[in-house]
Amino acid sequence: MSRQNLSDYLSSHAPSATLAQLILSIAEVSRAIRDDLSGGALNDILGAAGAENVQGEEQKKLDVIANERIKTALSALPSVRGIASEEEDEVVAAHNDGEFLVTFDPLDGSSNIDINSMVGTIFSVLGSRGEGAVSEAEFLQPGRQQLAAGYVLYGPSVMLVLTVGKGVVMFTYEPKSGEYLLTEAEVSIARECKEFAINMSNQRHWHPAMQRYIGELLQGSEGPRGKNYNMRWVAAMVADVHRILCRGGLFCYPWDARKPEQAGKLRLMYEANPMGLLVEQAGGKVCTPDGNILDIQPEHIHQRVPVILGAADEVTLCLDYHQQ
Ligand code: AFP
């Protein structure tokens, strides 16, 4: 069976040739990151890089390598005006007359690298409105204004999952040809679910409403929900959301009382927004307890948010607990 490759898909679905080129460039660089990952310890890419990023988190060697690879590839494109990365303190200028701003998490779930488990590259593309050198203010657009969003999942197979604003598609990397081939043309998340993903070890630190909601899920068929739920946690948002796009479910990373001043753990501009657009385009919902994530007006590029996303009915119910 012949399958459409990423380039052909983009020439008929991307709103512009420059956006198609940008996504192809991310696909190209993901091949190199895949090669870095597949050698593991043989490539000397495991362990810490010996520095912290702007959020005070330890950088893994491959966080740094992947960041450099993506930064170099995107900065070479004349259409890119600027980039913002989890691993860069400030926005990075590219071409003053470029039309796109790209935010990315070069290697989401990087604590999984050392245990040979799933990680991914998440990206989001915004339009540029500025003149002269790029500024952080230009990046501060609500997620709904994203022109494209997606991720590359480095798992048993490598997959590129994408929205260019209408529906969600999945491509699988074929090592023999070096191509990404279309393997799912219409990703859709069922409204109801029986599976949830949350770091349960933090339960006692959540808002009481979240504790009650998850507590009632855990009571299963004997509790108010009247059905049993399964739980999964990969500790890489990219992999947990991929599972939800494949077989449904709910994903939450709530606010935590240990750092009350911090809204959540996950980053709005290169985690929650791109994943949120994918989930919404697949028929799911994406919120904080206060409303739709894609409507948040960002205040800075490394902003954090609490995240509730996935099966539409389950997300709505979770919000109901917070509003009671
Ligand atoms: P790392 O990239 O530092 O491993 O963090 C991954 C992440 O931001 C997100 O991808 C996961 O959902 C979440 O953190 C996992 O957090 P826990 O450490 O609480 O499991």
GROMACS .gro file of C-alpha atoms and ligand atoms in nm:
model
  344
    1MET     CA    1   0.000   0.000   0.000
    2SER     CA    2   0.148   0.336  -0.094
    3ARG     CA    3   0.122   0.604   0.172
    4GLN     CA    4   0.142   0.979   0.137
    5ASN     CA    5   0.468   1.129   0.262
    6LEU     CA    6   0.491   1.441   0.477
    7SER     CA    7   0.607   1.661   0.191
    8ASP     CA    8   0.313   1.567  -0.033
    9TYR     CA    9   0.070   1.607   0.256
   10LEU     CA   10   0.202   1.955   0.330
   11SER     CA   11   0.193   2.069  -0.031
   12SER     CA   12  -0.183   2.008  -0.034
   13HIS     CA   13  -0.271   2.098   0.330
   14ALA     CA   14  -0.030   2.361   0.465
   15PRO     CA   15  -0.163   2.717   0.422
   16SER     CA   16   0.166   2.830   0.265
   17ALA     CA   17   0.482   2.687   0.110
   18THR     CA   18   0.691   2.862   0.377
   19LEU     CA   19   0.498   2.694   0.659
   20ALA     CA   20   0.537   2.359   0.481
   21GLN     CA   21   0.912   2.422   0.456
   22LEU     CA   22   0.933   2.503   0.826
   23ILE     CA   23   0.761   2.178   0.924
   24LEU     CA   24   0.981   1.980   0.685
   25SER     CA   25   1.282   2.136   0.849
   26ILE     CA   26   1.165   2.016   1.194
   27ALA     CA   27   1.109   1.670   1.043
   28GLU     CA   28   1.460   1.677   0.901
   29VAL     CA   29   1.622   1.770   1.231
   30SER     CA   30   1.418   1.504   1.414
   31ARG     CA   31   1.603   1.240   1.210
   32ALA     CA   32   1.931   1.359   1.361
   33ILE     CA   33   1.783   1.362   1.713
   34ARG     CA   34   1.653   1.011   1.652
   35ASP     CA   35   2.006   0.903   1.559
   36ASP     CA   36   2.146   1.069   1.873
   37LEU     CA   37   1.889   0.885   2.085
   38SER     CA   38   1.920   0.547   1.920
   39GLY     CA   39   2.293   0.521   2.005
   40GLY     CA   40   2.216   0.587   2.374
   41ALA     CA   41   2.521   0.544   2.597
   42LEU     CA   42   2.728   0.461   2.286
   43ASN     CA   43   2.677   0.819   2.168
   44ASP     CA   44   2.771   0.958   2.510
   45ILE     CA   45   2.441   1.144   2.526
   46LEU     CA   46   2.314   1.015   2.864
   47GLY     CA   47   2.327   1.208   3.189
   48ALA     CA   48   2.340   1.571   3.290
   49ALA     CA   49   2.497   1.853   3.091
   50GLY     CA   50   2.611   2.018   3.415
   51ALA     CA   51   2.389   2.327   3.387
   52GLU     CA   52   2.036   2.438   3.469
   53ASN     CA   53   1.785   2.598   3.233
   54VAL     CA   54   1.602   2.923   3.310
   55GLN     CA   55   1.338   2.731   3.507
   56GLY     CA   56   1.604   2.594   3.744
   57GLU     CA   57   1.578   2.241   3.601
   58GLU     CA   58   1.885   2.030   3.537
   59GLN     CA   59   1.966   2.014   3.165
   60LYS     CA   60   2.039   1.672   3.020
   61LYS     CA   61   2.312   1.646   2.759
   62LEU     CA   62   2.056   1.567   2.496
   63ASP     CA   63   1.838   1.866   2.596
   64VAL     CA   64   2.133   2.081   2.496
   65ILE     CA   65   2.218   1.888   2.178
   66ALA     CA   66   1.856   1.877   2.057
   67ASN     CA   67   1.811   2.247   2.134
   68GLU     CA   68   2.121   2.339   1.930
   69ARG     CA   69   2.012   2.121   1.639
   70ILE     CA   70   1.663   2.273   1.621
   71LYS     CA   71   1.784   2.628   1.678
   72THR     CA   72   2.039   2.595   1.397
   73ALA     CA   73   1.788   2.443   1.154
   74LEU     CA   74   1.513   2.697   1.221
   75SER     CA   75   1.744   2.997   1.226
   76ALA     CA   76   1.859   2.903   0.876
   77LEU     CA   77   1.507   2.949   0.737
   78PRO     CA   78   1.443   3.302   0.601
   79SER     CA   79   1.076   3.268   0.705
   80VAL     CA   80   1.166   3.240   1.075
   81ARG     CA   81   1.177   3.570   1.259
   82GLY     CA   82   1.251   3.432   1.603
   83ILE     CA   83   1.247   3.127   1.826
   84ALA     CA   84   1.177   3.056   2.192
   85SER     CA   85   1.284   2.733   2.356
   86GLU     CA   86   1.254   2.571   2.696
   87GLU     CA   87   1.634   2.564   2.699
   88GLU     CA   88   1.688   2.932   2.610
   89ASP     CA   89   1.646   3.204   2.874
   90GLU     CA   90   1.550   3.469   2.617
   91VAL     CA   91   1.392   3.464   2.272
   92VAL     CA   92   1.646   3.417   1.993
   93ALA     CA   93   1.636   3.643   1.688
   94ALA     CA   94   1.662   3.489   1.340
   95HIS     CA   95   1.556   3.696   1.034
   96ASN     CA   96   1.401   4.039   1.089
   97ASP     CA   97   1.175   4.005   0.786
   98GLY     CA   98   1.066   3.650   0.870
   99GLU     CA   99   0.694   3.574   0.905
  100PHE     CA  100   0.702   3.301   1.175
  101LEU     CA  101   0.783   3.270   1.543
  102VAL     CA  102   0.851   2.916   1.663
  103THR     CA  103   0.839   2.795   2.023
  104PHE     CA  104   0.960   2.448   2.112
  105ASP     CA  105   1.054   2.204   2.383
  106PRO     CA  106   1.349   2.028   2.219
  107LEU     CA  107   1.325   1.715   2.432
  108ASP     CA  108   1.015   1.685   2.645
  109GLY     CA  109   1.038   1.418   2.916
  110SER     CA  110   1.415   1.431   2.914
  111SER     CA  111   1.436   1.254   3.251
  112ASN     CA  112   1.330   0.947   3.049
  113ILE     CA  113   1.648   0.953   2.836
  114ASP     CA  114   1.862   0.776   3.092
  115ILE     CA  115   1.609   0.490   3.125
  116ASN     CA  116   1.568   0.447   2.747
  117SER     CA  117   1.203   0.549   2.758
  118MET     CA  118   0.991   0.780   2.544
  119VAL     CA  119   1.074   1.146   2.484
  120GLY     CA  120   0.965   1.395   2.220
  121THR     CA  121   1.010   1.732   2.051
  122ILE     CA  122   0.709   1.966   2.081
  123PHE     CA  123   0.669   2.271   1.857
  124SER     CA  124   0.429   2.557   1.796
  125VAL     CA  125   0.426   2.810   1.509
  126LEU     CA  126   0.286   3.162   1.544
  127GLY     CA  127   0.264   3.446   1.293
  128SER     CA  128   0.492   3.742   1.338
  129ARG     CA  129   0.364   4.098   1.374
  130GLY     CA  130   0.682   4.288   1.448
  131GLU     CA  131   0.938   4.503   1.280
  132GLY     CA  132   1.309   4.534   1.355
  133ALA     CA  133   1.462   4.282   1.593
  134VAL     CA  134   1.223   4.029   1.740
  135SER     CA  135   1.098   4.087   2.096
  136GLU     CA  136   0.942   3.859   2.357
  137ALA     CA  137   0.619   4.062   2.338
  138GLU     CA  138   0.553   3.936   1.984
  139PHE     CA  139   0.548   3.578   2.107
  140LEU     CA  140   0.281   3.650   2.369
  141GLN     CA  141  -0.016   3.542   2.159
  142PRO     CA  142  -0.300   3.316   2.281
  143GLY     CA  143  -0.266   2.952   2.172
  144ARG     CA  144  -0.568   2.987   1.948
  145GLN     CA  145  -0.354   3.196   1.712
  146GLN     CA  146  -0.111   2.909   1.645
  147LEU     CA  147  -0.071   2.846   1.272
  148ALA     CA  148   0.057   2.494   1.328
  149ALA     CA  149   0.150   2.272   1.620
  150GLY     CA  150   0.283   1.924   1.665
  151TYR     CA  151   0.538   1.691   1.811
  152VAL     CA  152   0.781   1.419   1.720
  153LEU     CA  153   0.760   1.118   1.952
  154TYR     CA  154   1.078   0.911   1.979
  155GLY     CA  155   0.940   0.573   2.087
  156PRO     CA  156   0.962   0.218   1.951
  157SER     CA  157   0.883   0.394   1.625
  158VAL     CA  158   0.930   0.764   1.558
  159MET     CA  159   0.610   0.954   1.485
  160LEU     CA  160   0.531   1.308   1.378
  161VAL     CA  161   0.188   1.431   1.485
  162LEU     CA  162   0.066   1.754   1.335
  163THR     CA  163  -0.211   2.007   1.295
  164VAL     CA  164  -0.198   2.294   1.048
  165GLY     CA  165  -0.522   2.422   1.195
  166LYS     CA  166  -0.771   2.170   1.056
  167GLY     CA  167  -0.770   1.818   1.202
  168VAL     CA  168  -0.481   1.611   1.330
  169VAL     CA  169  -0.269   1.366   1.132
  170MET     CA  170   0.001   1.117   1.230
  171PHE     CA  171   0.306   1.016   1.030
  172THR     CA  172   0.538   0.726   1.106
  173TYR     CA  173   0.907   0.745   1.021
  174GLU     CA  174   1.024   0.476   0.779
  175PRO     CA  175   1.400   0.431   0.840
  176LYS     CA  176   1.453   0.255   0.505
  177SER     CA  177   1.337   0.553   0.299
  178GLY     CA  178   1.406   0.824   0.557
  179GLU     CA  179   1.048   0.946   0.502
  180TYR     CA  180   0.760   1.028   0.733
  181LEU     CA  181   0.457   0.841   0.592
  182LEU     CA  182   0.093   0.914   0.673
  183THR     CA  183  -0.044   0.642   0.903
  184GLU     CA  184  -0.348   0.816   1.059
  185ALA     CA  185  -0.539   1.071   0.856
  186GLU     CA  186  -0.815   1.164   1.102
  187VAL     CA  187  -0.723   1.153   1.468
  188SER     CA  188  -1.025   1.171   1.697
  189ILE     CA  189  -1.062   1.156   2.076
  190ALA     CA  190  -1.379   0.988   2.210
  191ARG     CA  191  -1.590   1.211   2.439
  192GLU     CA  192  -1.590   0.957   2.722
  193CYS     CA  193  -1.304   0.756   2.867
  194LYS     CA  194  -1.195   0.499   3.122
  195GLU     CA  195  -0.829   0.595   3.155
  196PHE     CA  196  -0.650   0.884   3.322
  197ALA     CA  197  -0.292   1.009   3.354
  198ILE     CA  198  -0.170   1.206   3.655
  199ASN     CA  199   0.129   1.190   3.890
  200MET     CA  200  -0.058   1.032   4.184
  201SER     CA  201   0.235   1.081   4.421
  202ASN     CA  202   0.142   1.450   4.440
  203GLN     CA  203  -0.222   1.387   4.535
  204ARG     CA  204  -0.207   1.534   4.886
  205HIS     CA  205  -0.069   1.864   4.748
  206TRP     CA  206  -0.346   1.933   4.492
  207HIS     CA  207  -0.639   2.168   4.527
  208PRO     CA  208  -0.918   1.995   4.728
  209ALA     CA  209  -1.144   1.989   4.418
  210MET     CA  210  -0.882   1.794   4.220
  211GLN     CA  211  -0.827   1.559   4.514
  212ARG     CA  212  -1.199   1.488   4.532
  213TYR     CA  213  -1.234   1.441   4.154
  214ILE     CA  214  -0.946   1.190   4.131
  215GLY     CA  215  -1.051   1.029   4.461
  216GLU     CA  216  -1.394   0.952   4.314
  217LEU     CA  217  -1.239   0.811   3.994
  218LEU     CA  218  -1.031   0.580   4.210
  219GLN     CA  219  -1.342   0.443   4.384
  220GLY     CA  220  -1.428   0.280   4.052
  221SER     CA  221  -1.751   0.088   4.010
  222GLU     CA  222  -1.826   0.116   4.384
  223GLY     CA  223  -1.800   0.499   4.380
  224PRO     CA  224  -2.015   0.783   4.243
  225ARG     CA  225  -1.870   0.743   3.889
  226GLY     CA  226  -1.999   0.384   3.872
  227LYS     CA  227  -1.714   0.253   3.654
  228ASN     CA  228  -1.353   0.141   3.687
  229TYR     CA  229  -1.072   0.361   3.556
  230ASN     CA  230  -0.724   0.257   3.449
  231MET     CA  231  -0.421   0.480   3.513
  232ARG     CA  232  -0.105   0.540   3.305
  233TRP     CA  233   0.187   0.782   3.357
  234VAL     CA  234   0.490   0.797   3.125
  235ALA     CA  235   0.627   1.118   3.285
  236ALA     CA  236   0.667   1.274   2.941
  237MET     CA  237   0.368   1.486   2.840
  238VAL     CA  238   0.441   1.412   2.476
  239ALA     CA  239   0.393   1.038   2.532
  240ASP     CA  240   0.096   1.071   2.767
  241VAL     CA  241  -0.086   1.299   2.520
  242HIS     CA  242   0.007   1.069   2.232
  243ARG     CA  243  -0.169   0.784   2.412
  244ILE     CA  244  -0.478   1.004   2.452
  245LEU     CA  245  -0.475   1.092   2.080
  246CYS     CA  246  -0.447   0.719   2.001
  247ARG     CA  247  -0.693   0.562   2.245
  248GLY     CA  248  -0.859   0.839   2.446
  249GLY     CA  249  -0.837   0.933   2.814
  250LEU     CA  250  -0.769   1.226   3.041
  251PHE     CA  251  -0.436   1.394   3.127
  252CYS     CA  252  -0.392   1.633   3.421
  253TYR     CA  253  -0.097   1.820   3.565
  254PRO     CA  254  -0.259   2.025   3.841
  255TRP     CA  255  -0.154   2.314   4.059
  256ASP     CA  256   0.047   2.201   4.361
  257ALA     CA  257   0.045   2.356   4.712
  258ARG     CA  258   0.422   2.304   4.755
  259LYS     CA  259   0.483   2.590   4.510
  260PRO     CA  260   0.163   2.792   4.553
  261GLU     CA  261   0.298   3.090   4.358
  262GLN     CA  262   0.362   2.867   4.054
  263ALA     CA  263   0.046   2.804   3.850
  264GLY     CA  264   0.151   2.453   3.749
  265LYS     CA  265   0.449   2.256   3.623
  266LEU     CA  266   0.391   2.254   3.248
  267ARG     CA  267   0.485   2.539   3.020
  268LEU     CA  268   0.213   2.725   2.833
  269MET     CA  269   0.390   2.828   2.515
  270TYR     CA  270   0.575   2.510   2.419
  271GLU     CA  271   0.384   2.235   2.601
  272ALA     CA  272   0.022   2.322   2.687
  273ASN     CA  273  -0.062   2.536   2.382
  274PRO     CA  274   0.069   2.305   2.107
  275MET     CA  275  -0.071   1.996   2.279
  276GLY     CA  276  -0.393   2.186   2.344
  277LEU     CA  277  -0.440   2.274   1.977
  278LEU     CA  278  -0.382   1.911   1.878
  279VAL     CA  279  -0.630   1.786   2.139
  280GLU     CA  280  -0.895   2.041   2.042
  281GLN     CA  281  -0.847   1.969   1.672
  282ALA     CA  282  -0.900   1.599   1.753
  283GLY     CA  283  -1.233   1.676   1.926
  284GLY     CA  284  -1.106   1.687   2.286
  285LYS     CA  285  -1.093   1.970   2.542
  286VAL     CA  286  -0.801   2.153   2.704
  287CYS     CA  287  -0.840   2.370   3.015
  288THR     CA  288  -0.710   2.504   3.338
  289PRO     CA  289  -0.969   2.507   3.622
  290ASP     CA  290  -1.048   2.864   3.504
  291GLY     CA  291  -1.109   2.816   3.133
  292ASN     CA  292  -0.974   2.715   2.793
  293ILE     CA  293  -0.594   2.710   2.777
  294LEU     CA  294  -0.594   2.832   2.417
  295ASP     CA  295  -0.759   3.160   2.527
  296ILE     CA  296  -0.493   3.250   2.786
  297GLN     CA  297  -0.309   3.573   2.711
  298PRO     CA  298   0.054   3.476   2.787
  299GLU     CA  299   0.256   3.702   3.014
  300HIS     CA  300   0.600   3.559   2.941
  301ILE     CA  301   0.748   3.284   2.726
  302HIS     CA  302   0.830   3.047   3.012
  303GLN     CA  303   0.490   3.084   3.184
  304ARG     CA  304   0.348   2.774   3.354
  305VAL     CA  305  -0.014   2.657   3.367
  306PRO     CA  306  -0.217   2.381   3.530
  307VAL     CA  307  -0.339   2.144   3.258
  308ILE     CA  308  -0.653   1.930   3.222
  309LEU     CA  309  -0.697   1.783   2.873
  310GLY     CA  310  -0.841   1.495   2.675
  311ALA     CA  311  -1.187   1.334   2.648
  312ALA     CA  312  -1.438   1.622   2.628
  313ASP     CA  313  -1.696   1.487   2.875
  314GLU     CA  314  -1.434   1.391   3.133
  315VAL     CA  315  -1.264   1.732   3.114
  316THR     CA  316  -1.603   1.902   3.159
  317LEU     CA  317  -1.675   1.690   3.465
  318CYS     CA  318  -1.335   1.764   3.617
  319LEU     CA  319  -1.408   2.137   3.573
  320ASP     CA  320  -1.749   2.091   3.739
  321TYR     CA  321  -1.574   1.968   4.055
  322HIS     CA  322  -1.365   2.287   4.056
  323GLN     CA  323  -1.671   2.508   4.012
  324GLN     CA  324  -1.878   2.347   4.290
  325AFP     P1  325   1.129   1.667   3.202
  325AFP     O1  326   1.144   1.707   3.057
  325AFP     O2  327   1.211   1.751   3.294
  325AFP     O3  328   1.147   1.520   3.222
  325AFP     O4  329   0.977   1.703   3.244
  325AFP     C1  330   0.872   1.651   3.171
  325AFP     C2  331   0.743   1.718   3.210
  325AFP     O5  332   0.756   1.858   3.196
  325AFP     C3  333   0.624   1.667   3.129
  325AFP     O6  334   0.659   1.624   3.003
  325AFP     C4  335   0.568   1.556   3.215
  325AFP     O7  336   0.429   1.538   3.199
  325AFP     C5  337   0.601   1.601   3.354
  325AFP     O8  338   0.714   1.688   3.345
  325AFP     C6  339   0.633   1.486   3.445
  325AFP     O9  340   0.641   1.531   3.574
  325AFP     P2  341   0.668   1.438   3.701
  325AFP    O10  342   0.814   1.448   3.729
  325AFP    O11  343   0.582   1.493   3.808
  325AFP    O12  344   0.629   1.296   3.666
   0.00000   0.00000   0.00000
